[in-house]
């Protein structure tokens, strides 16, 4: 087994910090890559942040996040598409390797899951020309099916790969071990993913998990065989690093310095 590629710090892992503070902390800790969320990016100002990232020599492994297309009415769907166009421009401005794209959940009050999936598909087709023009890869991130109702009607790697094949150039996969580790079809789908992996996110599945979204563990705290999934990703052509993305009420309550130390320690379990 080779050593994991460089650690990229996803800003949600240290939610208490501003983007300038994360950039400064990365320099102090010898971390060479980041993945910002749009809220901290916009709070810092996209142009100012882009300059600070460039000056720090940081690689940007992704921008979180676009997608979330399904909406109850046409105006809502159009607004989501417009927001994704802004996200593509932001990803381009900071030199991000990709824009991470989530499916979005069911519109409020809806039980029409096939309809929501069509809205996601339509949204992706609508923004693909913008992404191609900007040279920004749309990295589709399937999420664990427990989030299907409220976050992502895109649930499996196979489903995401079907969309990549349909959409073609300008699309790829954001592979998050938290969301794919349980899938009995994972090994087979990873072979299909050859050349399509655009991001590799890590955290761990704790037993028990007490919150379906905000109780992720640091790598090594849970039951995911992260090196085995990384080996599959690398066999599929992934040559990038590992993005530590921890959504956790427990870790968010800790001192961000301690969280960064834990992320660096967790990197060794990847
Ligand atoms: Zn992720």
Tab-separated table of C-alpha atoms and ligand atoms in Angstrom:
chain	number	residue	atom	x	y	z
A	1	UNK	CA	0.000	0.000	0.000
A	2	UNK	CA	1.370	3.397	-0.963
A	3	UNK	CA	1.184	6.355	1.427
A	4	UNK	CA	-1.855	8.606	1.025
A	5	UNK	CA	-1.426	11.693	-1.148
A	6	UNK	CA	-1.309	15.152	0.425
A	7	UNK	CA	-3.911	16.194	2.972
A	8	UNK	CA	-6.415	18.791	1.821
A	9	UNK	CA	-8.303	20.562	4.596
A	10	UNK	CA	-11.988	21.038	3.870
A	11	UNK	CA	-13.025	24.254	5.602
A	12	UNK	CA	-16.146	22.688	7.169
A	13	UNK	CA	-13.784	20.614	9.335
A	14	UNK	CA	-12.800	23.813	11.152
A	15	UNK	CA	-16.130	25.586	10.875
A	16	UNK	CA	-15.284	28.210	13.517
A	17	UNK	CA	-12.503	29.688	11.376
A	18	UNK	CA	-12.808	32.256	8.587
A	19	UNK	CA	-11.218	31.389	5.252
A	20	UNK	CA	-8.226	33.700	5.866
A	21	UNK	CA	-7.734	31.961	9.214
A	22	UNK	CA	-7.854	28.520	7.557
A	23	UNK	CA	-5.302	29.619	4.960
A	24	UNK	CA	-3.025	30.955	7.675
A	25	UNK	CA	-3.438	27.749	9.729
A	26	UNK	CA	-2.560	25.610	6.691
A	27	UNK	CA	0.690	27.526	6.267
A	28	UNK	CA	1.558	26.968	9.936
A	29	UNK	CA	0.729	23.256	9.785
A	30	UNK	CA	2.411	22.528	6.471
A	31	UNK	CA	-0.900	21.688	4.797
A	32	UNK	CA	-0.659	22.306	1.054
A	33	UNK	CA	-4.276	22.085	-0.121
A	34	UNK	CA	-7.723	23.271	0.904
A	35	UNK	CA	-11.327	22.891	-0.141
A	36	UNK	CA	-13.494	25.857	0.841
A	37	UNK	CA	-17.234	25.997	1.239
A	38	UNK	CA	-18.973	28.818	-0.561
A	39	UNK	CA	-20.208	30.551	2.583
A	40	UNK	CA	-16.712	31.153	3.950
A	41	UNK	CA	-15.438	31.984	0.462
A	42	UNK	CA	-18.096	34.636	-0.068
A	43	UNK	CA	-17.654	35.983	3.456
A	44	UNK	CA	-13.965	36.530	2.671
A	45	UNK	CA	-14.685	38.005	-0.774
A	46	UNK	CA	-13.970	35.792	-3.781
A	47	UNK	CA	-11.263	37.993	-5.350
A	48	UNK	CA	-9.444	38.655	-2.082
A	49	UNK	CA	-9.591	34.964	-1.175
A	50	UNK	CA	-8.368	33.928	-4.624
A	51	UNK	CA	-5.345	36.185	-4.202
A	52	UNK	CA	-4.631	34.946	-0.674
A	53	UNK	CA	-4.856	31.311	-1.847
A	54	UNK	CA	-2.509	32.001	-4.761
A	55	UNK	CA	-0.047	33.889	-2.557
A	56	UNK	CA	-0.032	31.000	-0.066
A	57	UNK	CA	0.658	28.538	-2.881
A	58	UNK	CA	-2.297	26.388	-1.834
A	59	UNK	CA	-3.887	23.876	-4.163
A	60	UNK	CA	-7.702	23.995	-4.169
A	61	UNK	CA	-9.034	20.454	-4.398
A	62	UNK	CA	-12.661	21.517	-4.743
A	63	UNK	CA	-15.315	24.102	-3.998
A	64	UNK	CA	-18.258	22.947	-1.874
A	65	UNK	CA	-20.856	23.010	-3.196
A	66	UNK	CA	-23.237	23.272	-6.124
A	67	UNK	CA	-26.234	21.230	-7.165
A	68	UNK	CA	-29.357	21.089	-4.975
A	69	UNK	CA	-31.540	21.476	-8.081
A	70	UNK	CA	-34.972	20.095	-7.131
A	71	UNK	CA	-37.477	22.792	-6.125
A	72	UNK	CA	-41.221	23.061	-5.742
A	73	UNK	CA	-41.742	25.444	-8.673
A	74	UNK	CA	-40.088	26.677	-11.858
A	75	UNK	CA	-38.829	29.863	-10.202
A	76	UNK	CA	-37.087	27.810	-7.528
A	77	UNK	CA	-35.475	25.556	-10.111
A	78	UNK	CA	-34.299	28.561	-12.156
A	79	UNK	CA	-32.856	30.172	-9.024
A	80	UNK	CA	-30.906	26.983	-8.269
A	81	UNK	CA	-29.470	26.956	-11.788
A	82	UNK	CA	-28.446	30.615	-11.480
A	83	UNK	CA	-26.817	29.893	-8.137
A	84	UNK	CA	-24.869	27.040	-9.709
A	85	UNK	CA	-23.634	29.391	-12.434
A	86	UNK	CA	-22.286	31.675	-9.701
A	87	UNK	CA	-20.668	28.661	-8.031
A	88	UNK	CA	-18.941	27.714	-11.294
A	89	UNK	CA	-17.580	31.263	-11.616
A	90	UNK	CA	-16.338	31.143	-8.023
A	91	UNK	CA	-14.652	27.758	-8.580
A	92	UNK	CA	-12.953	29.179	-11.652
A	93	UNK	CA	-11.835	32.310	-9.751
A	94	UNK	CA	-10.071	30.317	-7.020
A	95	UNK	CA	-8.607	27.738	-9.409
A	96	UNK	CA	-10.528	24.855	-7.857
A	97	UNK	CA	-9.985	21.402	-9.336
A	98	UNK	CA	-13.745	20.885	-9.326
A	99	UNK	CA	-17.111	22.102	-8.109
A	100	UNK	CA	-18.626	19.481	-5.817
A	101	UNK	CA	-22.227	18.929	-6.880
A	102	UNK	CA	-24.955	17.450	-4.661
A	103	UNK	CA	-28.246	16.144	-5.937
A	104	UNK	CA	-30.555	17.984	-3.562
A	105	UNK	CA	-33.481	16.418	-1.751
A	106	UNK	CA	-37.189	16.193	-2.405
A	107	UNK	CA	-38.979	19.537	-2.781
A	108	UNK	CA	-40.877	20.415	0.388
A	109	UNK	CA	-44.055	18.371	0.654
A	110	UNK	CA	-43.240	16.214	-2.371
A	111	UNK	CA	-43.211	12.413	-2.536
A	112	UNK	CA	-42.161	12.353	-6.192
A	113	UNK	CA	-38.668	10.864	-6.037
A	114	UNK	CA	-38.393	10.085	-9.785
A	115	UNK	CA	-39.503	13.674	-10.461
A	116	UNK	CA	-36.829	15.079	-8.156
A	117	UNK	CA	-34.207	12.976	-9.929
A	118	UNK	CA	-35.364	14.411	-13.260
A	119	UNK	CA	-34.995	17.940	-11.840
A	120	UNK	CA	-31.430	17.094	-10.803
A	121	UNK	CA	-30.689	15.748	-14.276
A	122	UNK	CA	-32.224	18.802	-15.971
A	123	UNK	CA	-30.221	21.106	-13.714
A	124	UNK	CA	-26.976	19.350	-14.561
A	125	UNK	CA	-27.689	19.625	-18.289
A	126	UNK	CA	-28.472	23.327	-17.843
A	127	UNK	CA	-25.163	24.191	-16.158
A	128	UNK	CA	-22.858	21.848	-18.080
A	129	UNK	CA	-22.107	24.369	-20.876
A	130	UNK	CA	-21.116	26.963	-18.249
A	131	UNK	CA	-18.862	24.455	-16.508
A	132	UNK	CA	-17.197	23.455	-19.768
A	133	UNK	CA	-16.673	27.080	-20.779
A	134	UNK	CA	-15.058	27.837	-17.420
A	135	UNK	CA	-12.982	24.647	-17.412
A	136	UNK	CA	-14.562	23.607	-14.101
A	137	UNK	CA	-15.282	19.904	-13.591
A	138	UNK	CA	-18.683	19.160	-12.072
A	139	UNK	CA	-17.819	16.534	-9.465
A	140	UNK	CA	-21.015	14.619	-8.706
A	141	UNK	CA	-21.003	13.436	-5.110
A	142	UNK	CA	-23.409	10.619	-4.318
A	143	UNK	CA	-24.557	10.858	-0.695
A	144	UNK	CA	-25.545	8.040	1.657
A	145	UNK	CA	-29.192	7.102	0.967
A	146	UNK	CA	-30.237	8.110	4.489
A	147	UNK	CA	-30.025	11.686	3.185
A	148	UNK	CA	-32.197	11.055	0.128
A	149	UNK	CA	-35.214	13.013	1.401
A	150	UNK	CA	-33.518	16.227	2.439
A	151	UNK	CA	-30.085	16.418	0.796
A	152	UNK	CA	-29.449	14.156	-2.119
A	153	UNK	CA	-31.576	12.119	-4.480
A	154	UNK	CA	-28.205	11.083	-5.923
A	155	UNK	CA	-27.424	8.105	-3.716
A	156	UNK	CA	-25.021	5.648	-5.287
A	157	UNK	CA	-21.788	5.678	-7.224
A	158	UNK	CA	-23.475	3.691	-9.993
A	159	UNK	CA	-26.197	6.320	-10.332
A	160	UNK	CA	-23.574	9.097	-10.441
A	161	UNK	CA	-21.551	7.248	-13.073
A	162	UNK	CA	-24.665	6.815	-15.215
A	163	UNK	CA	-25.034	10.609	-15.143
A	164	UNK	CA	-21.352	11.138	-15.960
A	165	UNK	CA	-21.687	8.846	-18.960
A	166	UNK	CA	-24.781	10.701	-20.120
A	167	UNK	CA	-23.306	14.188	-19.587
A	168	UNK	CA	-19.783	13.462	-20.799
A	169	UNK	CA	-16.912	15.932	-20.822
A	170	UNK	CA	-16.787	18.286	-17.861
A	171	UNK	CA	-18.195	15.846	-15.315
A	172	UNK	CA	-16.603	13.525	-12.769
A	173	UNK	CA	-17.105	11.988	-9.346
A	174	UNK	CA	-16.435	13.343	-5.870
A	175	UNK	CA	-15.894	10.098	-4.003
A	176	UNK	CA	-16.590	10.423	-0.288
A	177	UNK	CA	-15.851	7.261	1.670
A	178	UNK	CA	-18.618	8.088	4.179
A	179	UNK	CA	-21.216	7.846	1.439
A	180	UNK	CA	-20.009	4.842	-0.543
A	181	UNK	CA	-18.372	2.449	1.915
A	182	UNK	CA	-21.559	0.423	2.545
A	183	UNK	CA	-22.325	-0.205	-1.147
A	184	UNK	CA	-22.118	-3.921	-2.064
A	185	UNK	CA	-21.553	-2.846	-5.679
A	186	UNK	CA	-18.658	-0.513	-4.829
A	187	UNK	CA	-15.767	-2.555	-6.259
A	188	UNK	CA	-17.551	-3.086	-9.569
A	189	UNK	CA	-18.601	0.556	-9.844
A	190	UNK	CA	-15.068	1.725	-9.040
A	191	UNK	CA	-13.877	-0.105	-12.124
A	192	UNK	CA	-16.414	1.890	-14.138
A	193	UNK	CA	-15.086	5.068	-12.514
A	194	UNK	CA	-11.782	4.846	-14.372
A	195	UNK	CA	-10.554	8.338	-15.209
A	196	UNK	CA	-13.630	9.972	-13.680
A	197	UNK	CA	-12.656	10.561	-10.047
A	198	UNK	CA	-12.284	14.284	-9.437
A	199	UNK	CA	-12.091	14.354	-5.646
A	200	UNK	CA	-11.515	11.975	-2.731
A	201	UNK	CA	-13.132	12.897	0.599
A	202	UNK	CA	-12.448	11.135	3.863
A	203	UNK	CA	-13.958	10.879	7.318
A	204	UNK	CA	-15.178	7.826	9.228
A	205	UNK	CA	-18.410	6.026	10.121
A	206	UNK	CA	-18.761	5.819	13.867
A	207	UNK	CA	-20.598	3.067	15.712
A	208	UNK	CA	-23.024	4.208	16.883
A	209	UNK	CA	-23.638	7.225	14.667
A	210	UNK	CA	-25.827	9.603	16.655
A	211	UNK	CA	-26.650	12.142	13.930
A	212	UNK	CA	-27.206	11.237	10.288
A	213	UNK	CA	-25.326	14.298	9.021
A	214	UNK	CA	-23.266	15.863	11.800
A	215	UNK	CA	-21.555	12.953	13.542
A	216	UNK	CA	-18.725	11.996	11.239
A	217	UNK	CA	-15.540	10.656	12.720
A	218	UNK	CA	-11.920	11.465	11.979
A	219	UNK	CA	-10.269	8.785	9.835
A	220	UNK	CA	-9.456	5.940	12.197
A	221	UNK	CA	-12.390	6.555	14.558
A	222	UNK	CA	-14.821	4.307	12.765
A	223	UNK	CA	-15.351	1.225	10.615
A	224	UNK	CA	-14.521	2.365	7.079
A	225	UNK	CA	-11.553	0.627	5.458
A	226	UNK	CA	-10.323	3.894	3.941
A	227	UNK	CA	-7.037	2.536	2.515
A	228	UNK	CA	-8.986	-0.163	0.657
A	229	UNK	CA	-11.256	2.434	-0.956
A	230	UNK	CA	-8.278	4.668	-1.723
A	231	UNK	CA	-6.587	1.712	-3.428
A	232	UNK	CA	-9.694	1.249	-5.605
A	233	UNK	CA	-9.690	4.961	-6.425
A	234	UNK	CA	-6.024	4.875	-7.338
A	235	UNK	CA	-6.590	1.792	-9.504
A	236	UNK	CA	-9.248	3.900	-11.236
A	237	UNK	CA	-6.661	6.578	-11.963
A	238	UNK	CA	-7.020	8.882	-8.965
A	239	UNK	CA	-3.617	10.409	-8.209
A	240	UNK	CA	-4.646	13.282	-5.945
A	241	UNK	CA	-4.623	13.591	-2.200
A	242	UNK	CA	-7.176	13.045	0.536
A	243	UNK	CA	-9.586	15.769	1.538
A	244	UNK	CA	-10.466	15.623	5.227
A	245	UNK	CA	-14.092	16.709	5.480
A	246	UNK	CA	-15.565	16.307	8.963
A	247	UNK	CA	-19.122	17.433	9.635
A	248	UNK	CA	-19.309	16.812	13.363
A	249	UNK	CA	-20.939	18.636	16.239
A	250	UNK	CA	-18.424	16.951	18.500
A	251	UNK	CA	-15.330	18.071	16.545
A	252	UNK	CA	-16.820	21.536	15.972
A	253	UNK	CA	-16.914	21.966	19.761
A	254	UNK	CA	-13.132	21.418	19.950
A	255	UNK	CA	-10.384	24.009	19.549
A	256	UNK	CA	-9.703	24.269	15.771
A	257	UNK	CA	-5.974	23.831	16.423
A	258	UNK	CA	-6.675	20.466	18.057
A	259	UNK	CA	-8.971	19.537	15.157
A	260	UNK	CA	-6.235	20.271	12.625
A	261	UNK	CA	-3.787	18.168	14.646
A	262	UNK	CA	-6.359	15.347	14.692
A	263	UNK	CA	-6.898	15.698	10.933
A	264	UNK	CA	-3.156	15.400	10.369
A	265	UNK	CA	-3.060	12.315	12.601
A	266	UNK	CA	-6.134	10.894	10.841
A	267	UNK	CA	-4.425	11.328	7.487
A	268	UNK	CA	-2.175	8.437	8.443
A	269	UNK	CA	-5.255	6.139	8.567
A	270	UNK	CA	-6.137	6.929	4.953
B	1	LIG	ZN1	-17.768	14.920	0.715
